[in-house]
mmCIF file of C-alpha atoms in Angstrom:
data_model
loop_
_atom_site.group_PDB
_atom_site.id
_atom_site.type_symbol
_atom_site.label_atom_id
_atom_site.label_comp_id
_atom_site.label_asym_id
_atom_site.label_seq_id
_atom_site.Cartn_x
_atom_site.Cartn_y
_atom_site.Cartn_z
ATOM 1 C CA UNK A 1 -177.660 -84.658 7.468
ATOM 2 C CA UNK A 2 -174.973 -85.840 5.146
ATOM 3 C CA UNK A 3 -174.602 -84.800 1.547
ATOM 4 C CA UNK A 4 -173.763 -87.572 -0.807
ATOM 5 C CA UNK A 5 -171.722 -86.651 -3.841
ATOM 6 C CA UNK A 6 -172.608 -88.945 -6.673
ATOM 7 C CA UNK A 7 -170.674 -87.344 -9.495
ATOM 8 C CA UNK A 8 -168.135 -84.555 -9.542
ATOM 9 C CA UNK A 9 -168.911 -81.820 -12.036
ATOM 10 C CA UNK A 10 -166.059 -81.166 -14.434
ATOM 11 C CA UNK A 11 -165.624 -77.533 -15.367
ATOM 12 C CA UNK A 12 -164.958 -76.632 -18.964
ATOM 13 C CA UNK A 13 -161.804 -74.592 -18.462
ATOM 14 C CA UNK A 14 -160.856 -74.471 -22.138
ATOM 15 C CA UNK A 15 -164.332 -73.307 -23.209
ATOM 16 C CA UNK A 16 -164.414 -70.622 -20.540
ATOM 17 C CA UNK A 17 -160.966 -69.292 -21.493
ATOM 18 C CA UNK A 18 -161.978 -69.191 -25.162
ATOM 19 C CA UNK A 19 -165.167 -67.312 -24.252
ATOM 20 C CA UNK A 20 -163.166 -64.806 -22.212
ATOM 21 C CA UNK A 21 -160.773 -64.306 -25.128
ATOM 22 C CA UNK A 22 -163.672 -63.710 -27.543
ATOM 23 C CA UNK A 23 -165.295 -61.254 -25.103
ATOM 24 C CA UNK A 24 -161.981 -59.437 -24.690
ATOM 25 C CA UNK A 25 -161.507 -59.148 -28.465
ATOM 26 C CA UNK A 26 -165.083 -57.882 -28.866
ATOM 27 C CA UNK A 27 -164.521 -55.249 -26.182
ATOM 28 C CA UNK A 28 -161.307 -54.096 -27.872
ATOM 29 C CA UNK A 29 -163.070 -53.921 -31.243
ATOM 30 C CA UNK A 30 -165.918 -51.890 -29.723
ATOM 31 C CA UNK A 31 -163.381 -49.557 -28.119
ATOM 32 C CA UNK A 32 -161.600 -49.013 -31.449
ATOM 33 C CA UNK A 33 -164.922 -48.329 -33.197
ATOM 34 C CA UNK A 34 -165.888 -45.846 -30.469
ATOM 35 C CA UNK A 35 -162.549 -44.050 -30.888
ATOM 36 C CA UNK A 36 -163.071 -43.873 -34.658
ATOM 37 C CA UNK A 37 -166.564 -42.473 -34.122
ATOM 38 C CA UNK A 38 -165.174 -39.866 -31.689
ATOM 39 C CA UNK A 39 -162.503 -38.826 -34.189
ATOM 40 C CA UNK A 40 -165.128 -38.480 -36.911
ATOM 41 C CA UNK A 41 -167.295 -36.453 -34.537
ATOM 42 C CA UNK A 42 -164.361 -34.196 -33.665
ATOM 43 C CA UNK A 43 -163.742 -33.565 -37.357
ATOM 44 C CA UNK A 44 -167.403 -32.653 -37.791
ATOM 45 C CA UNK A 45 -167.325 -30.468 -34.684
ATOM 46 C CA UNK A 46 -164.381 -28.516 -36.051
ATOM 47 C CA UNK A 47 -166.562 -27.540 -39.015
ATOM 48 C CA UNK A 48 -169.297 -26.098 -36.783
ATOM 49 C CA UNK A 49 -170.272 -22.459 -36.989
ATOM 50 C CA UNK A 50 -171.329 -20.297 -34.062
ATOM 51 C CA UNK A 51 -175.008 -20.554 -35.035
ATOM 52 C CA UNK A 52 -174.888 -24.352 -35.196
ATOM 53 C CA UNK A 53 -173.085 -24.433 -31.852
ATOM 54 C CA UNK A 54 -175.769 -22.256 -30.256
ATOM 55 C CA UNK A 55 -178.496 -24.458 -31.749
ATOM 56 C CA UNK A 56 -176.882 -27.617 -30.360
ATOM 57 C CA UNK A 57 -176.558 -25.936 -26.973
ATOM 58 C CA UNK A 58 -180.229 -24.982 -27.073
ATOM 59 C CA UNK A 59 -181.179 -28.595 -27.880
ATOM 60 C CA UNK A 60 -179.103 -29.893 -24.962
ATOM 61 C CA UNK A 61 -180.606 -27.330 -22.594
ATOM 62 C CA UNK A 62 -184.125 -28.188 -23.735
ATOM 63 C CA UNK A 63 -183.500 -31.869 -22.984
ATOM 64 C CA UNK A 64 -182.564 -31.055 -19.371
ATOM 65 C CA UNK A 65 -185.214 -32.118 -16.896
ATOM 66 C CA UNK A 66 -187.087 -34.373 -19.278
ATOM 67 C CA UNK A 67 -188.029 -37.815 -18.090
ATOM 68 C CA UNK A 68 -185.516 -40.428 -19.196
ATOM 69 C CA UNK A 69 -182.752 -37.922 -19.915
ATOM 70 C CA UNK A 70 -179.410 -38.790 -18.357
ATOM 71 C CA UNK A 71 -178.058 -35.699 -16.619
ATOM 72 C CA UNK A 72 -174.459 -36.803 -17.017
ATOM 73 C CA UNK A 73 -174.849 -37.189 -20.788
ATOM 74 C CA UNK A 74 -176.363 -33.701 -21.052
ATOM 75 C CA UNK A 75 -173.508 -32.306 -18.942
ATOM 76 C CA UNK A 76 -170.890 -34.057 -21.080
ATOM 77 C CA UNK A 77 -172.389 -32.681 -24.303
ATOM 78 C CA UNK A 78 -172.544 -29.158 -22.857
ATOM 79 C CA UNK A 79 -168.928 -29.409 -21.708
ATOM 80 C CA UNK A 80 -167.876 -30.546 -25.184
ATOM 81 C CA UNK A 81 -169.774 -27.607 -26.697
ATOM 82 C CA UNK A 82 -168.124 -25.206 -24.244
ATOM 83 C CA UNK A 83 -164.695 -26.418 -25.375
ATOM 84 C CA UNK A 84 -165.667 -25.782 -28.991
ATOM 85 C CA UNK A 85 -167.144 -22.361 -28.173
ATOM 86 C CA UNK A 86 -163.772 -20.924 -27.139
ATOM 87 C CA UNK A 87 -162.833 -20.100 -30.723
ATOM 88 C CA UNK A 88 -166.061 -18.097 -31.280
ATOM 89 C CA UNK A 89 -165.454 -15.647 -28.471
ATOM 90 C CA UNK A 90 -167.269 -14.568 -25.329
ATOM 91 C CA UNK A 91 -170.622 -13.976 -27.014
ATOM 92 C CA UNK A 92 -170.957 -17.717 -27.644
ATOM 93 C CA UNK A 93 -168.736 -19.099 -24.905
ATOM 94 C CA UNK A 94 -170.195 -17.444 -21.798
ATOM 95 C CA UNK A 95 -173.829 -18.586 -22.244
ATOM 96 C CA UNK A 96 -172.685 -22.156 -22.876
ATOM 97 C CA UNK A 97 -170.427 -22.067 -19.800
ATOM 98 C CA UNK A 98 -173.342 -20.834 -17.709
ATOM 99 C CA UNK A 99 -175.483 -23.716 -18.995
ATOM 100 C CA UNK A 100 -172.671 -26.115 -18.034
ATOM 101 C CA UNK A 101 -172.659 -24.687 -14.511
ATOM 102 C CA UNK A 102 -176.423 -25.084 -14.120
ATOM 103 C CA UNK A 103 -176.219 -28.637 -15.489
ATOM 104 C CA UNK A 104 -173.591 -29.406 -12.843
ATOM 105 C CA UNK A 105 -176.007 -28.252 -10.164
ATOM 106 C CA UNK A 106 -178.640 -30.558 -11.698
ATOM 107 C CA UNK A 107 -176.472 -33.525 -10.689
ATOM 108 C CA UNK A 108 -177.349 -32.794 -7.054
ATOM 109 C CA UNK A 109 -180.607 -34.646 -6.396
ATOM 110 C CA UNK A 110 -182.013 -32.661 -3.486
ATOM 111 C CA UNK A 111 -181.241 -29.464 -1.643
ATOM 112 C CA UNK A 112 -179.986 -31.482 1.322
ATOM 113 C CA UNK A 113 -177.379 -33.361 -0.734
ATOM 114 C CA UNK A 114 -173.949 -31.923 -1.327
ATOM 115 C CA UNK A 115 -172.130 -31.565 -4.601
ATOM 116 C CA UNK A 116 -169.316 -34.071 -5.130
ATOM 117 C CA UNK A 117 -165.843 -32.557 -4.781
ATOM 118 C CA UNK A 118 -164.699 -33.112 -8.398
ATOM 119 C CA UNK A 119 -167.951 -31.621 -9.714
ATOM 120 C CA UNK A 120 -167.583 -28.671 -7.332
ATOM 121 C CA UNK A 121 -164.017 -28.041 -8.511
ATOM 122 C CA UNK A 122 -165.121 -28.270 -12.136
ATOM 123 C CA UNK A 123 -167.953 -25.818 -11.438
ATOM 124 C CA UNK A 124 -165.505 -23.414 -9.798
ATOM 125 C CA UNK A 125 -163.165 -23.739 -12.782
ATOM 126 C CA UNK A 126 -166.009 -22.871 -15.178
ATOM 127 C CA UNK A 127 -166.935 -19.833 -13.070
ATOM 128 C CA UNK A 128 -163.283 -18.748 -13.076
ATOM 129 C CA UNK A 129 -163.267 -19.138 -16.855
ATOM 130 C CA UNK A 130 -166.340 -16.881 -17.145
ATOM 131 C CA UNK A 131 -164.727 -14.297 -14.872
ATOM 132 C CA UNK A 132 -161.483 -14.550 -16.824
ATOM 133 C CA UNK A 133 -163.239 -13.986 -20.142
ATOM 134 C CA UNK A 134 -165.087 -10.983 -18.738
ATOM 135 C CA UNK A 135 -161.901 -9.459 -17.315
ATOM 136 C CA UNK A 136 -159.730 -10.022 -20.408
ATOM 137 C CA UNK A 137 -158.455 -6.886 -22.076
ATOM 138 C CA UNK A 138 -155.516 -4.550 -21.779
ATOM 139 C CA UNK A 139 -157.479 -1.467 -20.816
ATOM 140 C CA UNK A 140 -160.939 -0.569 -19.554
ATOM 141 C CA UNK A 141 -162.345 -0.006 -23.052
ATOM 142 C CA UNK A 142 -161.767 -3.628 -24.106
ATOM 143 C CA UNK A 143 -163.218 -5.307 -21.016
ATOM 144 C CA UNK A 144 -166.592 -6.985 -21.209
ATOM 145 C CA UNK A 145 -169.456 -6.037 -18.943
ATOM 146 C CA UNK A 146 -172.637 -7.870 -18.105
ATOM 147 C CA UNK A 147 -175.909 -6.108 -18.805
ATOM 148 C CA UNK A 148 -178.555 -5.540 -21.429
ATOM 149 C CA UNK A 149 -177.392 -5.074 -24.994
ATOM 150 C CA UNK A 150 -179.019 -1.649 -25.356
ATOM 151 C CA UNK A 151 -181.451 0.785 -23.749
ATOM 152 C CA UNK A 152 -184.262 -0.753 -25.805
ATOM 153 C CA UNK A 153 -183.478 -4.161 -24.322
ATOM 154 C CA UNK A 154 -183.444 -2.640 -20.854
ATOM 155 C CA UNK A 155 -186.831 -0.980 -21.434
ATOM 156 C CA UNK A 156 -188.239 -4.223 -22.850
ATOM 157 C CA UNK A 157 -187.039 -6.217 -19.826
ATOM 158 C CA UNK A 158 -188.599 -3.715 -17.429
ATOM 159 C CA UNK A 159 -191.909 -3.675 -19.311
ATOM 160 C CA UNK A 160 -191.975 -7.493 -19.369
ATOM 161 C CA UNK A 161 -191.292 -7.588 -15.660
ATOM 162 C CA UNK A 162 -194.045 -5.059 -14.938
ATOM 163 C CA UNK A 163 -196.407 -6.882 -17.288
ATOM 164 C CA UNK A 164 -195.915 -10.142 -15.411
ATOM 165 C CA UNK A 165 -196.622 -8.460 -12.078
ATOM 166 C CA UNK A 166 -199.878 -7.016 -13.431
ATOM 167 C CA UNK A 167 -200.986 -10.440 -14.658
ATOM 168 C CA UNK A 168 -200.263 -11.935 -11.246
ATOM 169 C CA UNK A 169 -202.438 -9.304 -9.635
ATOM 170 C CA UNK A 170 -205.275 -10.012 -12.101
ATOM 171 C CA UNK A 171 -205.071 -13.750 -11.418
ATOM 172 C CA UNK A 172 -205.348 -13.233 -7.660
#
């Protein structure tokens, strides 16, 4: 079988180069607008209070696991919040860092998969940051400890735990 070429197609090289130039300019313009939006967001983020930061963290955590939620976007927002939480101290920073760590483990799809090396290193760095915050202090009186806030909280946690066990026994 022979192919017969009747007419050679002429490519529009000028039109294609102009289209590429327009696409390139549009991409640069979009990049500049995104940078301006990020700068504006950073200015707004600098005005955040600890309560607003905790509320935003709670919103991000609540969106985890929902259908249609991108895990990487949630992780990026939690990481940004953890960077902002540094200036509010350990009371705000540590819970957000722990949420970042759990969000990093959400990136692993199944138990059989492994965590990517950069994500693993980032997770280890966040855990080191938590340990560093807890160990900060010149003497033993200024170091932070993990535990319930008071004896009342401890009693409440124990009663809740016992209450849940009783309900499980009733259901069975």
